[in-house]
Backbone as CSV, one residue per row, in Angstrom:
resi,resn,N_x,N_y,N_z,CA_x,CA_y,CA_z,C_x,C_y,C_z
1,UNK,0.863,-1.309,0.009,0.193,0.036,0.122,0.962,1.105,0.171
2,UNK,2.014,1.298,0.719,2.693,2.428,0.969,3.580,2.856,-0.578
3,UNK,3.638,1.768,-1.247,4.299,1.891,-2.766,3.176,2.616,-3.418
4,UNK,2.003,2.094,-3.581,0.961,2.773,-4.220,0.581,4.305,-4.067
5,UNK,0.568,4.438,-2.702,0.360,5.962,-2.179,1.750,6.859,-2.595
6,UNK,2.773,6.193,-2.632,3.888,7.064,-2.957,3.953,7.355,-4.356
7,UNK,3.657,6.181,-5.437,3.661,6.614,-6.630,2.508,7.317,-7.047
8,UNK,1.407,7.351,-6.382,0.175,8.197,-6.768,0.705,9.559,-6.546
9,UNK,1.370,9.931,-5.204,1.793,11.147,-4.999,2.679,11.812,-5.912
10,UNK,3.865,11.013,-6.246,4.680,11.649,-7.370,3.986,11.809,-8.618
11,UNK,3.179,10.848,-9.077,2.338,11.114,-10.264,1.721,12.432,-10.340
12,UNK,0.924,12.691,-9.177,0.048,13.930,-9.020,1.082,15.011,-9.044
13,UNK,2.190,15.012,-8.317,2.864,16.287,-8.304,3.388,16.597,-9.685
14,UNK,3.923,15.554,-10.374,4.327,15.542,-11.730,3.640,16.234,-12.679
15,UNK,2.352,15.838,-12.553,1.183,16.236,-13.398,0.854,17.747,-13.129
16,UNK,0.823,18.245,-11.950,0.396,19.485,-11.728,1.271,20.670,-11.516
17,UNK,2.441,20.194,-11.471,3.501,21.310,-11.326,4.328,21.460,-12.621
18,UNK,4.477,22.806,-12.886,5.284,22.868,-14.269,6.892,22.730,-13.634
19,UNK,7.422,21.925,-14.354,8.861,21.849,-13.825,9.892,22.964,-14.142
20,UNK,11.004,23.134,-13.340,11.904,24.113,-13.596,13.183,23.235,-14.194
21,UNK,13.584,23.399,-15.411,14.703,23.025,-15.794,15.869,23.837,-15.787
22,UNK,16.929,23.261,-15.044,18.050,24.125,-14.842,19.377,23.439,-15.278
23,UNK,19.300,23.026,-16.537,20.532,22.414,-17.296,21.124,22.727,-18.440
24,UNK,22.212,22.232,-18.941,22.655,22.796,-20.101,21.668,22.371,-21.186
25,UNK,21.244,23.243,-22.153,20.255,22.760,-23.322,20.884,22.492,-24.573
26,UNK,22.307,22.302,-24.603,23.032,22.011,-25.800,24.082,20.785,-25.559
27,UNK,23.447,19.766,-24.977,24.414,18.499,-24.673,24.814,17.812,-26.012
28,UNK,25.970,17.414,-26.138,26.608,16.519,-27.078,26.179,15.072,-26.921
29,UNK,26.109,14.542,-25.536,25.909,13.305,-25.422,24.989,13.155,-24.051
30,UNK,23.851,12.555,-24.194,22.717,12.240,-23.089,22.892,10.859,-22.670
31,UNK,23.160,10.530,-21.370,22.888,9.183,-20.901,21.615,9.121,-20.216
32,UNK,20.453,8.542,-20.771,19.156,8.225,-20.186,19.299,7.272,-19.227
33,UNK,18.319,7.311,-18.332,17.924,6.320,-17.340,17.912,4.824,-17.860
34,UNK,18.319,3.855,-17.155,18.519,2.511,-17.721,18.534,1.475,-16.785
35,UNK,18.583,1.643,-15.342,18.606,0.719,-14.605,19.742,-0.423,-14.550
36,UNK,19.549,-1.592,-14.575,20.597,-2.423,-14.593,21.360,-2.358,-15.879
37,UNK,20.593,-2.102,-16.870,21.206,-1.939,-18.485,22.262,-0.886,-18.378
38,UNK,22.415,-0.180,-17.184,23.385,0.874,-17.220,24.781,0.158,-17.430
39,UNK,24.921,-1.098,-16.880,26.110,-1.752,-17.102,26.405,-2.302,-18.504
40,UNK,25.245,-2.313,-19.076,25.564,-2.489,-20.745,26.175,-1.231,-21.408
41,UNK,25.567,-0.063,-21.100,25.912,1.167,-21.501,27.501,1.229,-21.066
42,UNK,27.818,0.854,-19.783,29.270,0.961,-19.389,30.146,0.329,-20.399
43,UNK,29.706,-0.703,-21.005,30.713,-1.265,-22.031,30.749,-0.309,-23.280
44,UNK,29.780,0.532,-23.779,29.832,1.347,-24.712,30.573,2.603,-24.222
45,UNK,30.368,2.984,-23.104,31.230,4.206,-22.639,32.677,3.706,-22.607
46,UNK,33.109,2.653,-22.146,34.740,2.331,-22.090,34.987,2.201,-23.709
47,UNK,34.306,1.635,-24.647,34.808,1.721,-25.983,35.026,3.078,-26.512
48,UNK,34.059,3.987,-26.020,34.275,5.485,-26.559,35.614,5.924,-26.022
49,UNK,35.594,5.701,-24.620,36.753,6.364,-24.126,38.187,6.066,-24.708
50,UNK,38.115,4.684,-25.078,39.515,4.133,-25.761,39.534,4.530,-27.250
51,UNK,38.521,5.028,-27.845,38.820,5.426,-29.319,38.190,6.667,-29.780
52,UNK,37.652,7.618,-28.857,37.344,8.932,-29.087,37.876,9.862,-28.131
53,UNK,38.195,11.161,-28.434,38.472,12.186,-27.555,37.162,13.146,-27.384
54,UNK,36.474,12.848,-26.117,35.466,13.416,-25.728,35.439,14.614,-24.558
55,UNK,36.823,14.984,-24.485,37.131,15.891,-23.379,36.312,17.232,-23.333
56,UNK,35.881,17.581,-24.614,35.267,18.764,-24.747,33.756,18.775,-25.084
57,UNK,33.249,17.380,-25.080,31.894,17.046,-25.150,31.106,17.433,-24.035
58,UNK,29.977,17.918,-24.132,29.080,18.260,-22.929,28.296,17.013,-22.781
59,UNK,28.292,16.395,-21.604,27.753,15.004,-21.325,26.721,15.399,-20.116
60,UNK,25.475,14.844,-20.137,24.423,14.882,-19.095,23.777,13.438,-18.756
61,UNK,24.061,13.055,-17.464,23.651,11.741,-17.171,22.554,11.627,-16.362
62,UNK,21.331,10.916,-16.619,20.207,10.597,-15.504,20.192,9.552,-14.876
63,UNK,19.985,9.257,-13.801,19.853,7.895,-13.019,21.042,7.035,-13.246
64,UNK,20.809,5.942,-13.849,21.928,5.007,-14.069,22.989,5.638,-14.844
65,UNK,22.401,6.622,-15.939,23.371,7.325,-16.564,24.140,8.309,-16.060
66,UNK,23.965,8.548,-14.704,25.138,9.474,-13.700,26.116,8.775,-13.620
67,UNK,26.218,7.463,-13.269,27.421,6.615,-12.913,28.185,6.505,-14.043
68,UNK,27.539,6.176,-15.485,28.426,6.340,-16.461,29.065,7.540,-17.050
69,UNK,28.255,8.614,-16.498,28.796,10.017,-16.906,30.190,10.014,-15.847
70,UNK,30.169,9.850,-14.733,31.273,9.730,-13.849,32.386,8.828,-14.530
71,UNK,31.941,7.797,-14.917,33.047,6.934,-15.558,33.680,7.530,-16.715
72,UNK,32.906,8.388,-17.483,33.492,9.100,-18.636,34.471,10.131,-18.187
73,UNK,34.200,10.785,-17.085,35.015,11.725,-16.551,36.261,11.205,-15.811
74,UNK,36.440,9.849,-15.554,37.394,9.407,-14.884,38.770,9.287,-15.684
75,UNK,39.874,9.671,-15.127,41.057,9.763,-15.724,41.182,8.268,-16.507
76,UNK,41.601,8.153,-17.849,41.839,6.980,-18.544,42.773,5.815,-17.734
77,UNK,43.835,6.503,-17.407,44.669,5.524,-16.611,44.058,4.821,-15.448
78,UNK,42.970,5.178,-15.115,42.283,4.237,-14.004,41.131,3.525,-14.378
79,UNK,40.958,3.577,-15.714,39.867,2.794,-16.072,39.951,1.062,-15.918
80,UNK,41.179,0.538,-16.153,41.496,-0.881,-15.922,41.401,-1.265,-14.570
81,UNK,41.730,-0.296,-13.509,41.576,-0.573,-12.264,40.261,-0.559,-11.755
82,UNK,39.563,0.331,-12.210,38.116,0.411,-11.785,37.394,-0.786,-12.232
83,UNK,37.553,-1.076,-13.536,36.628,-2.242,-14.318,37.077,-3.478,-13.389
84,UNK,38.421,-3.694,-13.288,38.731,-5.049,-12.746,38.335,-5.087,-11.221
85,UNK,38.217,-4.147,-10.557,37.767,-4.288,-9.240,36.394,-4.433,-9.175
86,UNK,35.666,-3.694,-10.084,34.166,-3.725,-10.243,33.705,-5.211,-10.666
87,UNK,34.470,-5.892,-11.553,34.107,-7.120,-11.816,34.319,-8.153,-10.952
88,UNK,35.415,-7.953,-9.950,35.633,-8.760,-8.855,34.381,-9.028,-7.967
89,UNK,33.685,-8.157,-7.944,32.570,-8.046,-6.791,31.467,-9.161,-7.517
90,UNK,31.640,-9.511,-8.678,30.633,-10.658,-9.159,29.213,-10.144,-8.915
91,UNK,28.849,-9.125,-9.328,27.519,-8.545,-8.998,26.760,-9.237,-10.246
92,UNK,25.542,-9.492,-10.129,24.675,-10.113,-10.969,23.087,-9.533,-11.104
93,UNK,22.414,-10.039,-12.019,21.176,-9.480,-12.403,20.139,-9.845,-11.192
94,UNK,20.296,-10.622,-10.544,19.302,-11.163,-9.517,19.467,-10.307,-8.238
95,UNK,20.616,-9.683,-7.922,20.644,-8.853,-6.668,19.806,-7.708,-6.648
96,UNK,19.315,-7.193,-5.560,18.674,-6.212,-5.173,19.444,-4.948,-5.716
97,UNK,18.513,-3.932,-6.338,19.113,-2.726,-6.806,19.907,-2.063,-5.572
98,UNK,19.283,-1.996,-4.566,20.058,-1.211,-3.175,21.348,-1.788,-3.149
99,UNK,21.363,-3.135,-3.351,22.916,-3.960,-2.994,23.755,-3.427,-4.095
100,UNK,23.419,-3.613,-5.386,24.202,-3.269,-6.412,24.617,-1.873,-6.278
101,UNK,23.639,-0.892,-6.035,24.169,0.551,-5.826,25.117,0.632,-4.673
102,UNK,24.801,-0.075,-3.658,25.729,0.187,-2.260,27.127,-0.204,-2.544
103,UNK,27.215,-1.522,-3.360,28.577,-1.992,-3.737,29.418,-1.068,-4.420
104,UNK,28.628,-0.643,-5.461,29.347,0.254,-6.461,29.758,1.524,-5.881
105,UNK,29.027,2.041,-5.184,29.525,3.334,-4.487,30.594,3.095,-3.530
106,UNK,30.623,2.042,-2.885,31.544,1.873,-1.821,32.924,1.664,-2.524
107,UNK,32.964,0.925,-3.665,34.040,0.695,-4.440,34.586,2.018,-4.902
108,UNK,33.784,2.831,-5.644,34.355,4.141,-6.115,34.956,4.790,-4.939
109,UNK,34.363,4.867,-3.860,34.789,5.842,-2.790,36.145,5.338,-2.161
110,UNK,36.346,3.958,-2.351,37.579,3.385,-1.745,38.660,3.396,-2.743
111,UNK,38.444,3.514,-4.148,39.522,3.303,-5.100,40.124,4.924,-5.403
112,UNK,39.335,5.927,-5.445,39.606,7.131,-6.053,39.433,8.361,-5.170
113,UNK,40.213,9.361,-5.730,40.035,10.676,-5.141,39.419,11.506,-6.151
114,UNK,38.925,12.686,-5.610,38.061,13.529,-6.572,38.783,13.975,-7.806
115,UNK,40.311,14.184,-7.395,41.166,14.702,-8.581,41.585,13.789,-9.586
116,UNK,40.816,12.487,-9.445,41.108,11.533,-10.578,40.132,11.667,-11.706
117,UNK,39.036,12.615,-11.501,37.912,12.964,-12.368,37.987,14.469,-12.801
118,UNK,37.699,14.473,-14.262,37.470,15.879,-14.695,36.134,15.979,-15.057
119,UNK,35.316,16.543,-14.352,33.744,16.917,-14.609,33.469,18.265,-15.276
120,UNK,34.329,18.713,-16.002,34.157,20.104,-16.256,32.990,20.281,-17.325
121,UNK,32.837,19.213,-18.205,31.677,19.228,-19.084,30.848,18.086,-18.905
122,UNK,30.968,17.499,-17.758,30.130,16.373,-17.443,29.228,16.484,-16.178
123,UNK,27.979,16.351,-16.542,26.798,16.933,-15.639,26.143,15.668,-15.086
124,UNK,25.479,15.763,-13.720,24.527,14.742,-13.166,23.248,15.328,-13.124
125,UNK,22.211,14.845,-13.534,21.046,15.373,-13.262,20.101,14.961,-12.147
126,UNK,19.594,15.884,-11.411,18.946,15.373,-10.175,17.577,16.104,-10.028
127,UNK,16.704,15.416,-9.845,15.195,16.035,-9.574,15.266,16.407,-7.992
128,UNK,14.983,17.725,-7.849,14.663,18.266,-6.469,13.323,18.652,-6.058
129,UNK,12.881,18.525,-4.920,11.364,18.923,-4.560,10.401,18.576,-5.736
130,UNK,10.585,17.545,-6.332,9.960,16.758,-7.372,9.469,17.505,-8.716
131,UNK,9.884,18.883,-8.771,9.481,19.494,-9.862,10.546,20.466,-10.319
132,UNK,11.894,20.241,-9.951,13.036,21.068,-10.390,14.017,20.158,-10.839
133,UNK,14.670,20.351,-11.954,15.859,19.438,-12.332,17.007,20.373,-12.530
134,UNK,18.023,19.928,-11.723,19.359,20.570,-11.818,20.352,19.620,-12.223
135,UNK,21.381,20.264,-12.747,22.572,19.744,-13.237,23.827,19.914,-12.306
136,UNK,24.649,18.961,-11.801,25.831,19.149,-11.010,26.930,18.862,-11.659
137,UNK,28.080,19.452,-11.557,29.386,19.091,-12.178,30.665,19.615,-11.321
138,UNK,30.146,20.014,-10.172,31.369,20.430,-9.296,31.087,19.796,-7.838
139,UNK,32.120,19.033,-7.315,32.150,18.458,-6.166,33.122,18.618,-5.388
140,UNK,32.990,18.621,-4.028,34.121,18.908,-3.061,35.046,17.693,-2.794
141,UNK,34.601,16.430,-2.935,35.193,15.242,-2.713,34.433,14.109,-3.377
142,UNK,34.951,12.785,-3.131,34.495,11.780,-3.643,33.079,11.404,-3.106
143,UNK,32.793,11.454,-1.822,31.463,11.390,-1.175,30.670,12.324,-1.691
144,UNK,30.899,13.452,-1.913,29.982,14.689,-2.671,29.456,14.062,-3.996
145,UNK,30.310,13.602,-4.723,30.142,13.074,-5.982,29.336,11.970,-6.088
146,UNK,29.634,10.866,-5.395,28.755,9.696,-5.356,27.349,9.928,-4.674
147,UNK,27.166,10.896,-3.709,25.908,11.168,-3.136,25.003,11.727,-4.149
148,UNK,25.668,12.486,-5.123,25.016,13.194,-6.179,24.429,12.209,-7.202
149,UNK,25.363,11.102,-7.427,24.845,10.024,-8.203,23.741,9.210,-7.670
150,UNK,23.783,8.862,-6.127,22.651,8.282,-5.631,21.290,9.252,-5.708
151,UNK,21.332,10.279,-5.475,20.281,11.365,-5.670,19.791,11.115,-6.884
152,UNK,20.435,11.217,-8.102,20.008,11.013,-9.616,19.305,9.854,-9.694
153,UNK,19.632,8.752,-9.025,19.046,7.450,-9.247,18.164,7.007,-8.113
154,UNK,17.803,7.854,-7.163,17.073,7.428,-6.034,15.580,7.295,-6.204
155,UNK,15.147,6.228,-6.105,13.654,5.715,-6.068,13.396,5.252,-4.863
156,UNK,12.546,5.605,-3.930,12.066,5.210,-2.476,11.935,3.673,-2.413
157,UNK,12.663,2.991,-1.777,12.380,1.400,-1.647,12.576,0.757,-2.961
158,UNK,13.161,1.157,-3.876,13.493,0.545,-5.246,14.937,0.266,-5.244
159,UNK,15.540,1.609,-5.320,17.105,1.745,-5.554,17.737,1.860,-4.296
160,UNK,16.944,2.427,-3.187,17.583,2.723,-1.988,16.472,2.333,-0.839
161,UNK,16.862,1.744,0.252,16.005,1.189,1.331,15.468,2.555,2.410
162,UNK,14.958,3.616,1.643,14.557,4.701,2.517,13.371,5.415,1.792
163,UNK,12.753,6.424,2.526,11.717,7.045,1.809,11.975,8.357,1.283
164,UNK,13.104,9.094,1.778,13.533,10.305,1.328,15.105,10.153,1.275
165,UNK,15.645,11.083,0.355,17.136,11.207,0.202,17.269,12.863,-0.150
166,UNK,18.335,13.298,0.623,18.674,14.553,0.606,19.986,14.951,-0.090
167,UNK,20.147,15.641,-0.998,21.286,16.232,-1.503,21.376,17.736,-1.441
168,UNK,22.575,18.182,-0.899,22.565,19.802,-0.499,21.500,20.380,0.009
169,UNK,20.753,19.697,1.016,19.829,20.135,1.590,18.402,20.101,0.914
170,UNK,18.396,19.499,-0.122,17.081,19.467,-0.947,16.602,18.081,-0.941
171,UNK,15.421,17.661,-0.951,14.926,16.417,-1.246,14.916,15.923,-2.604
172,UNK,15.741,14.891,-2.822,16.166,14.572,-4.148,15.475,13.222,-4.663
173,UNK,15.032,13.274,-5.890,14.671,11.870,-6.388,15.324,11.691,-7.741
174,UNK,15.090,10.632,-8.222,15.612,10.187,-9.691,15.625,11.234,-10.743
175,UNK,16.636,11.444,-11.479,16.627,12.663,-12.359,15.918,12.123,-13.473
176,UNK,15.459,10.999,-13.729,14.742,10.411,-14.735,13.337,10.729,-14.811
177,UNK,12.990,11.272,-13.608,11.431,11.774,-13.415,11.071,12.923,-14.393
178,UNK,12.130,13.684,-14.794,11.875,14.884,-15.633,12.797,14.616,-16.734
179,UNK,13.393,13.450,-17.230,14.034,13.333,-18.408,13.353,13.751,-19.702
180,UNK,12.010,13.126,-19.721,11.242,13.383,-21.119,10.983,14.824,-21.242
181,UNK,10.770,15.478,-20.171,10.537,17.099,-20.271,11.835,17.856,-20.712
182,UNK,12.988,17.130,-20.002,14.241,17.828,-20.463,14.623,17.560,-21.819
183,UNK,14.232,16.565,-22.339,14.686,16.177,-23.927,13.710,17.096,-24.949
184,UNK,12.633,17.642,-24.562,11.846,18.563,-25.115,12.596,20.034,-25.269
185,UNK,13.366,20.164,-24.205,13.973,21.653,-24.381,15.336,21.555,-24.876
186,UNK,15.691,20.351,-25.088,17.185,20.375,-25.835,17.323,20.968,-26.997
187,UNK,18.251,21.972,-27.387,18.441,22.540,-28.533,19.317,22.102,-29.616
188,UNK,20.092,21.101,-28.949,21.015,20.500,-29.826,20.431,19.833,-31.162
189,UNK,20.728,19.829,-32.020,20.136,19.207,-33.364,20.349,17.516,-33.359
190,UNK,21.545,17.177,-32.788,21.658,15.725,-32.787,22.457,15.250,-31.815
191,UNK,22.063,15.360,-30.466,22.627,14.619,-29.312,22.693,13.181,-29.506
192,UNK,23.961,12.624,-29.106,23.895,11.154,-28.983,23.270,10.615,-27.762
193,UNK,22.284,9.914,-27.789,21.422,9.200,-26.797,22.171,7.955,-26.567
194,UNK,22.910,7.927,-25.561,23.757,6.807,-25.229,22.975,6.006,-24.333
195,UNK,22.088,4.891,-24.737,21.302,4.354,-23.860,21.194,2.772,-24.522
196,UNK,20.647,1.787,-23.738,20.490,0.363,-24.127,19.902,0.286,-25.350
197,UNK,19.108,1.244,-26.039,18.385,0.999,-27.021,19.358,1.496,-28.415
198,UNK,20.410,2.031,-28.179,21.154,2.732,-29.166,21.471,1.564,-30.545
199,UNK,21.791,0.338,-30.097,22.220,-0.459,-31.157,20.922,-1.552,-31.226
200,UNK,19.784,-1.253,-30.813,18.769,-2.101,-31.044,18.761,-3.581,-30.365
201,UNK,19.889,-3.667,-29.468,19.807,-4.875,-28.926,18.610,-5.129,-27.888
202,UNK,18.359,-4.137,-27.255,17.251,-4.087,-26.236,16.271,-2.853,-26.845
203,UNK,14.890,-3.239,-26.744,14.131,-2.447,-27.062,13.140,-1.856,-25.952
204,UNK,13.426,-2.519,-24.720,12.667,-2.302,-23.609,13.588,-2.715,-22.371
205,UNK,13.351,-2.361,-21.321,13.985,-2.586,-20.101,13.981,-4.042,-19.649
206,UNK,14.764,-4.868,-20.086,15.121,-6.044,-19.697,16.580,-6.627,-19.714
207,UNK,16.833,-7.846,-19.195,18.241,-8.199,-19.396,18.243,-9.487,-20.337
208,UNK,19.387,-9.727,-20.872,19.493,-11.009,-21.584,18.665,-12.111,-21.091
209,UNK,17.762,-12.923,-21.847,17.033,-14.022,-21.276,15.827,-13.587,-20.655
210,UNK,15.629,-12.304,-20.468,14.288,-11.758,-19.781,14.321,-12.117,-18.427
211,UNK,15.284,-11.223,-17.697,15.264,-11.343,-16.209,15.455,-12.843,-15.664
212,UNK,14.690,-13.191,-14.800,14.988,-14.461,-13.979,15.215,-15.554,-14.891
213,UNK,14.751,-15.765,-16.076,15.149,-16.892,-17.008,16.628,-16.996,-17.176
214,UNK,17.437,-15.674,-16.729,18.687,-15.647,-17.071,19.365,-15.183,-15.688
215,UNK,19.280,-16.234,-14.781,19.763,-15.937,-13.211,21.316,-15.513,-13.226
216,UNK,22.105,-16.332,-13.865,23.526,-16.103,-14.018,24.192,-14.885,-14.597
217,UNK,23.101,-14.035,-15.166,23.724,-12.746,-16.041,24.419,-11.895,-14.940
218,UNK,25.730,-11.600,-15.159,26.463,-10.893,-14.260,26.646,-9.409,-15.068
219,UNK,27.077,-8.394,-14.431,27.434,-7.217,-14.845,28.358,-7.038,-15.709
220,UNK,29.309,-8.231,-15.657,30.297,-8.364,-16.539,29.892,-8.775,-18.034
221,UNK,28.810,-9.579,-17.966,28.112,-9.966,-19.175,27.675,-8.793,-19.943
222,UNK,27.000,-7.957,-19.113,26.232,-6.962,-19.779,27.208,-5.963,-20.286
223,UNK,28.524,-5.756,-19.695,29.390,-4.752,-20.018,30.057,-5.388,-21.499
224,UNK,30.354,-6.531,-21.456,30.744,-7.321,-22.725,30.097,-7.155,-23.875
225,UNK,28.644,-7.293,-23.597,27.515,-7.251,-24.775,27.737,-5.825,-25.177
226,UNK,27.779,-4.691,-24.328,28.061,-3.406,-24.723,29.153,-2.932,-25.557
227,UNK,30.275,-3.534,-25.008,31.616,-3.233,-25.769,31.593,-4.000,-27.067
228,UNK,31.251,-5.008,-27.147,31.283,-5.758,-28.601,30.206,-4.999,-29.377
229,UNK,28.907,-4.639,-28.862,28.053,-3.954,-29.921,28.593,-2.705,-30.374
230,UNK,29.403,-2.033,-29.363,29.931,-0.787,-29.993,31.004,-0.970,-31.043
231,UNK,31.885,-2.075,-30.802,32.835,-2.458,-31.844,31.994,-2.554,-33.267
232,UNK,31.008,-3.367,-33.360,30.069,-3.905,-34.150,29.483,-2.560,-35.049
233,UNK,29.181,-1.744,-34.103,28.375,-0.449,-34.786,29.166,0.704,-34.719
234,UNK,30.490,0.573,-34.810,31.357,1.949,-34.542,30.988,3.072,-35.458
235,UNK,30.508,2.785,-36.935,30.047,3.761,-37.741,28.934,4.519,-37.052
236,UNK,28.171,4.109,-36.239,26.998,5.009,-35.576,27.664,5.931,-34.667
237,UNK,28.731,5.360,-33.852,29.478,6.311,-32.928,30.106,7.358,-33.757
238,UNK,30.750,6.933,-34.649,31.563,7.915,-35.798,30.825,9.249,-36.202
239,UNK,29.425,8.739,-36.376,28.486,9.905,-36.890,28.446,11.033,-35.813
240,UNK,28.527,10.721,-34.595,28.344,11.768,-33.556,29.554,12.070,-32.980
241,UNK,30.632,11.407,-32.968,31.757,11.502,-32.209,32.977,12.039,-33.075
242,UNK,32.953,11.930,-34.191,34.052,12.384,-35.009,33.716,13.816,-35.659
243,UNK,33.118,14.670,-35.050,32.598,15.949,-35.450,33.140,16.949,-34.525
């Protein structure tokens, strides 16, 4: 019952209030929400970092996309260390999302310092007060940055075992709540929507084998699929990133 009431409240607020969008309106790359399939997109992101110079590209990430935005801002010399330690955790598809989120955050905070990241043009989208969308790209330390990622992907009792989450003193929820409205305001003629639908392997949110029928699917499996699909469809990425 509490989930139904919460969902009803969010839907009503979303419908009645005119949102305030405080984000860049000319992004080069948008990383939309994606849940577990964010690990598939991680493989694509790694391929992009290895083969293209995106230092000056404006990137904005929503929800699961916020973590990949941070990965894109990580110094390349640290990519191997991060991915190696991430895959050692042996995270898999049937784990509760709060567990996946907690383990990933704990790993990032333990491995890196904020100076290992360059977030100059890399933004994390967070919905605050249920009707305001803000983009953050300046962080005091690792904890500040990862808390922003949690805020961007926070769905009560789904991604985090709590009802409220606050970032910089504001009640914050998943950036994906206002993602569709943000897209309507984007002035860029052709931003790259870097999501799990890009290469048409997935047309909806699922995992290989449709969820529980594929119990042993690890995040490494998803990463490999993303990286290999990026290799196969490099021409698509070239159209966006070699300009």
